[in-house]
Short mmCIF file of C-alpha atoms and ligand atoms in Angstrom, two decimals:
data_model
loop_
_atom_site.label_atom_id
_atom_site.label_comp_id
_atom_site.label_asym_id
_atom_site.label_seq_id
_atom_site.Cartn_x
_atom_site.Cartn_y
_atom_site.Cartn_z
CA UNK N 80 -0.58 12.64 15.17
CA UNK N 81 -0.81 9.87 12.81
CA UNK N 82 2.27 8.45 11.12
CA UNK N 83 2.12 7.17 8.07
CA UNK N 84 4.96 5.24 6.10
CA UNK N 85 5.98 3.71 2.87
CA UNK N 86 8.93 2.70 0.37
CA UNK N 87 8.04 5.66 -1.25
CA UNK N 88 5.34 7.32 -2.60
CA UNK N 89 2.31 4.53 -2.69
CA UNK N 90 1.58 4.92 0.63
CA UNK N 91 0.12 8.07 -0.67
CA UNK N 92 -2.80 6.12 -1.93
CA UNK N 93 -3.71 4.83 1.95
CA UNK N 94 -3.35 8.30 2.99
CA UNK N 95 -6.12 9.74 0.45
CA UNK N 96 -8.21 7.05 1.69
CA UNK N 97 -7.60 7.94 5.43
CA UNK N 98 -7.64 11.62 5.35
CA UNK N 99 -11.94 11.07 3.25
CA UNK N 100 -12.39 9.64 6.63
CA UNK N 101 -10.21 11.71 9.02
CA UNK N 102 -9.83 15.32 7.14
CA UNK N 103 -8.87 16.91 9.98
CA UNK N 104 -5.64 14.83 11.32
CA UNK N 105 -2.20 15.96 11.23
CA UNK N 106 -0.41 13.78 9.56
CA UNK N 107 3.78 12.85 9.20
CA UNK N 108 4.36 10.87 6.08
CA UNK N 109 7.97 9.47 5.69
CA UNK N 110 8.82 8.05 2.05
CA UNK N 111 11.91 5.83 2.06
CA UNK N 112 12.92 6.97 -1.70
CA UNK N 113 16.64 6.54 -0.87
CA UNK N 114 15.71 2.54 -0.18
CA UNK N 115 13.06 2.12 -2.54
CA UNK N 116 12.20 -0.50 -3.79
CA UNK N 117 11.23 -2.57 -1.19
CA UNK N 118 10.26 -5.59 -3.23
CA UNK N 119 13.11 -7.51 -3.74
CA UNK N 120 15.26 -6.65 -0.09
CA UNK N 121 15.18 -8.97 2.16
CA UNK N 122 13.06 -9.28 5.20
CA UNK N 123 16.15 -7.89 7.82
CA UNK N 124 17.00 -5.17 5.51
CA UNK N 125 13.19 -4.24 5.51
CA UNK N 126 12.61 -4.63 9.23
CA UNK N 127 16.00 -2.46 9.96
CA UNK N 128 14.55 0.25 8.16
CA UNK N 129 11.10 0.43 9.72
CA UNK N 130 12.42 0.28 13.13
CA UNK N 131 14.86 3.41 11.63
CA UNK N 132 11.21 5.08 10.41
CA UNK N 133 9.08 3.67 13.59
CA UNK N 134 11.69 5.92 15.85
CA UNK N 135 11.87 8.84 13.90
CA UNK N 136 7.50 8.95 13.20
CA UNK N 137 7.62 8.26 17.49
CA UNK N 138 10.07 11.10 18.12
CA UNK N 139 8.03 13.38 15.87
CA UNK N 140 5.35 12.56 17.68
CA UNK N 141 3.08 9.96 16.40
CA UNK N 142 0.85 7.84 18.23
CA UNK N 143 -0.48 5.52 16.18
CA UNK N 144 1.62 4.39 12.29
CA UNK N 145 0.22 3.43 9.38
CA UNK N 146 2.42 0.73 7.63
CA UNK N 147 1.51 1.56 4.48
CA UNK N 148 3.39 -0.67 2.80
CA UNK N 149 2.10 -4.23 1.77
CA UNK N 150 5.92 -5.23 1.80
CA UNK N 151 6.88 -3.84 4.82
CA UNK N 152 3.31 -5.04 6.42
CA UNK N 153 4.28 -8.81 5.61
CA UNK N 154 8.10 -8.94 6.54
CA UNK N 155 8.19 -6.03 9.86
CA UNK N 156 4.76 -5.42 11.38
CA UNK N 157 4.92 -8.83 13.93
CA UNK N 158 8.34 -7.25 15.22
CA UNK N 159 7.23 -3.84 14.80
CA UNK N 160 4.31 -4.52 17.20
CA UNK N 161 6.78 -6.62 19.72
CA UNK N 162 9.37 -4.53 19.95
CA UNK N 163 6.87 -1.11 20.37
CA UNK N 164 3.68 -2.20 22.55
CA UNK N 165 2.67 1.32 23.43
CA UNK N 166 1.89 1.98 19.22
CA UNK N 167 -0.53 0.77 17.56
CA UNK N 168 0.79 -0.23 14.19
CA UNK N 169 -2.01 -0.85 11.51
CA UNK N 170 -0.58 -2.70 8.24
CA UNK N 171 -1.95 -3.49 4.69
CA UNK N 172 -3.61 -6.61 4.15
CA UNK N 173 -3.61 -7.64 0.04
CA UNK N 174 -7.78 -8.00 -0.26
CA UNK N 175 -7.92 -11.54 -1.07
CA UNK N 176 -11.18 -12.58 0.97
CA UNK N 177 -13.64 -9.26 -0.46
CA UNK N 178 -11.75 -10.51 -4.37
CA UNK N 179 -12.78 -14.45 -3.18
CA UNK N 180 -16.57 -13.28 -2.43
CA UNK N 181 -16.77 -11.18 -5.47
CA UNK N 182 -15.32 -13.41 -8.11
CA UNK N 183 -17.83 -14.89 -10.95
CA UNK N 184 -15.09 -16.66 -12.77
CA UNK N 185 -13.82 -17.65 -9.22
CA UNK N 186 -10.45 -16.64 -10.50
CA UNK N 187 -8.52 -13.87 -8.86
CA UNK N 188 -5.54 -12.25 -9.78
CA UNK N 189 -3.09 -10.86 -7.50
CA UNK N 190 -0.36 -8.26 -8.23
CA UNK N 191 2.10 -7.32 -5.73
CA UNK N 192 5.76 -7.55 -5.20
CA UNK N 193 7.93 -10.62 -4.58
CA UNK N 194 8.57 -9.91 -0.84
CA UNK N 195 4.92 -9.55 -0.42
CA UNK N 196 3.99 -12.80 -2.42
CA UNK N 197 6.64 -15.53 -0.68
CA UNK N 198 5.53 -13.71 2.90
CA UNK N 199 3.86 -16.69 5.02
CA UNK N 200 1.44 -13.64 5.96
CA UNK N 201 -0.05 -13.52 2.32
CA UNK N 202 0.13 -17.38 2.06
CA UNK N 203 -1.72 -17.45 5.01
CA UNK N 204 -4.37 -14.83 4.10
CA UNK N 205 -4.62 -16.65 0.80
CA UNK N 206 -4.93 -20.82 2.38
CA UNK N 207 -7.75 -19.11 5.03
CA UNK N 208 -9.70 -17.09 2.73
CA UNK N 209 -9.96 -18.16 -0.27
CA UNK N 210 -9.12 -22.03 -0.14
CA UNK N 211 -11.72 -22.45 -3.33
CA UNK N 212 -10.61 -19.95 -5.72
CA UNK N 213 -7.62 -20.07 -7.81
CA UNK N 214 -5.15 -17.30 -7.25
CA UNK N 215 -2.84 -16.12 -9.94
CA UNK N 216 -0.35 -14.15 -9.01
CA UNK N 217 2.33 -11.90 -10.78
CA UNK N 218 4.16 -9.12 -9.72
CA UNK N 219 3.56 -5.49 -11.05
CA UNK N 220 6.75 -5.44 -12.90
CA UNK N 221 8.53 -1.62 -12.72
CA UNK N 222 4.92 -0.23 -11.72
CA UNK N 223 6.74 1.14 -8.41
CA UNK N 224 9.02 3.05 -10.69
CA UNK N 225 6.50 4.24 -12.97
CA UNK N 226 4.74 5.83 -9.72
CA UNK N 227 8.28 7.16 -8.19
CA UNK N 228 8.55 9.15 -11.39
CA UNK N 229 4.83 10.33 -11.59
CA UNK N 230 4.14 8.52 -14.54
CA UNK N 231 0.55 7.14 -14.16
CA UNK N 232 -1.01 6.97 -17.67
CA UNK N 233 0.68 6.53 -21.28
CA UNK N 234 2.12 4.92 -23.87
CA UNK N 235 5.47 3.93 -20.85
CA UNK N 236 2.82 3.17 -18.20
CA UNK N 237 0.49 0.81 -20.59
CA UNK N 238 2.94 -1.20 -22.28
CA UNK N 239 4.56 -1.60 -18.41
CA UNK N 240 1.06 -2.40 -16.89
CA UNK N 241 0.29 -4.93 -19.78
CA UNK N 242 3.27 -7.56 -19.69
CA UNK N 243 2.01 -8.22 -15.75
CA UNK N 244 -1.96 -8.43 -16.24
CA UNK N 245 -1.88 -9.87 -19.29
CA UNK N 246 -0.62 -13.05 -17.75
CA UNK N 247 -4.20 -12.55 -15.19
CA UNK N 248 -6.92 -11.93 -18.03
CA UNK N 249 -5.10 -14.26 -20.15
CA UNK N 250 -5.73 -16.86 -17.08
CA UNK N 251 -9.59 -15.73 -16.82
CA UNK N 252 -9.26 -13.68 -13.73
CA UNK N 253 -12.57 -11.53 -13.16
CA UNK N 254 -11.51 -9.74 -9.84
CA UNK N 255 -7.39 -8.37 -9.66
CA UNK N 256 -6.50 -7.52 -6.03
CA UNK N 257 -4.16 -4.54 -6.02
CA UNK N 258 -1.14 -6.05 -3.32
CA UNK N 259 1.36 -3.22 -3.48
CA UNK N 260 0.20 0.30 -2.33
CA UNK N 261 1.92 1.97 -5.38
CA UNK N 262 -0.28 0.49 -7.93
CA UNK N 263 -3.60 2.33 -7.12
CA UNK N 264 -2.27 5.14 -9.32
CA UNK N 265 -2.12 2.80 -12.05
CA UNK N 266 -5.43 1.56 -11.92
CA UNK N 267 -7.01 3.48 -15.03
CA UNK N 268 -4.38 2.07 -17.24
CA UNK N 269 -5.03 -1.35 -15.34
CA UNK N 270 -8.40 -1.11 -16.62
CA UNK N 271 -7.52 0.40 -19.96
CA UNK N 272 -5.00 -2.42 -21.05
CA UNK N 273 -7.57 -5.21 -19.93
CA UNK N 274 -9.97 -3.82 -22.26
CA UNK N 275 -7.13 -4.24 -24.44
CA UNK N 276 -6.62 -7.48 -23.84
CA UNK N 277 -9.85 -8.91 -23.67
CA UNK N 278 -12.95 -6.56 -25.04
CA UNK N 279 -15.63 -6.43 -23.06
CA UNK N 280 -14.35 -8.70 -20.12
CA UNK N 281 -15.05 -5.88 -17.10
CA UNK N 282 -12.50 -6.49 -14.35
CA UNK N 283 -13.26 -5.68 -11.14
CA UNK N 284 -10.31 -4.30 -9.08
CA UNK N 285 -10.00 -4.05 -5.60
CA UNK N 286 -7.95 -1.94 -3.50
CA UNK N 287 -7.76 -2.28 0.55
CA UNK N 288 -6.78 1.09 1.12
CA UNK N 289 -10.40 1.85 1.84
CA UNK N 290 -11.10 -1.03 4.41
CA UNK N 291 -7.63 0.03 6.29
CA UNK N 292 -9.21 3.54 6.52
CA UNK N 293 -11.99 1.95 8.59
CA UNK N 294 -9.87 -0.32 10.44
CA UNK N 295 -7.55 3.02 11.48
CA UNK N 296 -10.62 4.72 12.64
CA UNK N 297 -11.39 1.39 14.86
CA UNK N 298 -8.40 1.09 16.57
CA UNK N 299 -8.09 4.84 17.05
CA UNK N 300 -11.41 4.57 19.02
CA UNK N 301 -10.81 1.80 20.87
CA UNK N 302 -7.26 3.14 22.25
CA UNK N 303 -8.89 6.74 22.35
CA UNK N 304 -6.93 8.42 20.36
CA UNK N 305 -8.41 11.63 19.04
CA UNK N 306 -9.74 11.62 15.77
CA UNK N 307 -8.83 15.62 14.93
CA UNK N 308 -6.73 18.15 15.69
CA UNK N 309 -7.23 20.93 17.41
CA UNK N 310 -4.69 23.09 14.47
CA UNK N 311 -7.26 20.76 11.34
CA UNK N 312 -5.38 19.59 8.94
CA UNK N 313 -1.96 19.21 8.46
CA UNK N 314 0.43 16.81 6.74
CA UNK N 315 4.35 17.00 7.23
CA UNK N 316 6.20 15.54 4.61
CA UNK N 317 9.57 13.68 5.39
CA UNK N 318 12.16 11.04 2.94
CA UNK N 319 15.57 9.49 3.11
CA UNK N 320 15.67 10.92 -0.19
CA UNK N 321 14.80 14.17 -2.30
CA UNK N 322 12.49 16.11 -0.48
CA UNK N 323 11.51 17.89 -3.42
CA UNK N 324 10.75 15.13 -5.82
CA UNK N 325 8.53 13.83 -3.12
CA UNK N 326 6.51 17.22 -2.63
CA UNK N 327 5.91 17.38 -6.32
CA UNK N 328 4.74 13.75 -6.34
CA UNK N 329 2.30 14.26 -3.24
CA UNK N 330 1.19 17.35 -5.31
CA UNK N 331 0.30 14.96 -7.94
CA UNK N 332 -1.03 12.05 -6.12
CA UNK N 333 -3.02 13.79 -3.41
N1 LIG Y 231 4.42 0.19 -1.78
C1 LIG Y 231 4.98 -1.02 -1.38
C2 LIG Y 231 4.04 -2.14 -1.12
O1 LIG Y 231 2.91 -1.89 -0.81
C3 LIG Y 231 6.37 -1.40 -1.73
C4 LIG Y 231 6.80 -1.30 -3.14
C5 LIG Y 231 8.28 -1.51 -3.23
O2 LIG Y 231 8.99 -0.71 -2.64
O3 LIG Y 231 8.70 -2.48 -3.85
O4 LIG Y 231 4.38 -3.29 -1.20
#
């Protein structure tokens, strides 16, 4: 079984990626609505509550978790990983060496949250991998909450999306890395507004969900883990909040 979690509902958009490559997994997804956002919490309030998730995904049977969770990634994984040897935890990575490779302006933009963006694990990624491009950075301002509430185009989700990428295009960024799982569901509107903002200046936007998919399937292998079920698929849906708002949002976001 592979456990999956997230503040909420954006981990949702590392799960699609997953389940192209592993359709028939059972999966345990655990949304942590009743705590979310994890953006602005700091790093012990973030690592209490994925050692609280990392029990309950172990007791329920998981063998390998998913932190799908860019936030969570930078300030819990290291511990996570200490303090559980026998799991292999697999965390988000904000693309920043794929975005320095593909740049033509050699100007990337990155949107994620604050926790994410002070985390020495982004600096890090950021100083190693692309030490000649310059990185602009901004966080997706209420795009978490647009997602928790299912709102993923309109008039509310462009003028939200546009006061935090304007600042990018504005700054000649070619190539935005997406740094917060949530805002994959906002990408047509990310693409829309920069239109907006600057006709005819394509933007190319990169998501790691995809790569972590590959990187699952690796580490799966190499611990031999099996890579279906015997039952196909299956996904069991669990929160610290309402149970129902996040079954209508994974009906919408699948
Ligand atoms: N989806 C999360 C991330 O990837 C966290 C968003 C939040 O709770 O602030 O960073």
């Amino acid at each position: 079984m592979i456990g999956i979690f997230d503040s909420g509902a954006g981990g949702l958009s590392v799960f699609k990626e997953i389940r192209k490559i592993l359709p028939d997994h059972h999966y345990i997804y655990y949304s942590d609505s009743a705590h979310c956002p994890y953006g602005e919490k700091t790093r012990d309030y973030i690592i209490t509550r994925a050692r609280t998730i990392t029990d309950f995904l172990i007791d329920k049977g998981a063998e390998i978790i998913v932190v799908a969770c860019n936030t969570a990634t930078a300030a819990a994984i290291s511990t996570l990983r200490k303090e559980y040897p026998h799991i292999p935890f697999i965390g988000m990575e904000p693309a920043v060496k794929p975005a320095a490779m593909q740049t033509r302006t050699g100007i990337i933009g990155v949107l994620a949250t604050a926790g994410t963006l002070k985390a020495e694990k982004y600096i890090g990624t950021k100083d190693r991998f692309a030490p000649d491009a310059e990185v602009v950075e901004h966080t997706g301002d209420g795009f978490v909450e647009l997602v928790e509430q299912g709102c993923i185009s309109g008039e509310e989700a462009e003028n939200t999306v546009r006061k935090s990428i304007a600042p990018l295009i504005e700054a000649g960024a070619d190539t935005i890395v997406l740094g917060c799982t949530h805002y994959p569901f906002l990408t047509e509107v990310i693409k829309k507004v920069a239109e907006e903002i600057k006709p005819g200046h394509s933007i190319n936007i990169i998501d790691p969900a995809p790569a972590v998919a590959r990187h699952l399937l690796t580490v799966m292998a190499e611990r031999d883990i099996a890579t279906n079920s015997p039952e196909g698929f299956n996904i069991e849906l669990h929160t610290s909040g309402d149970i129902e708002k996040l079954k209508s949002l994974y009906g919408k976001l699948k």
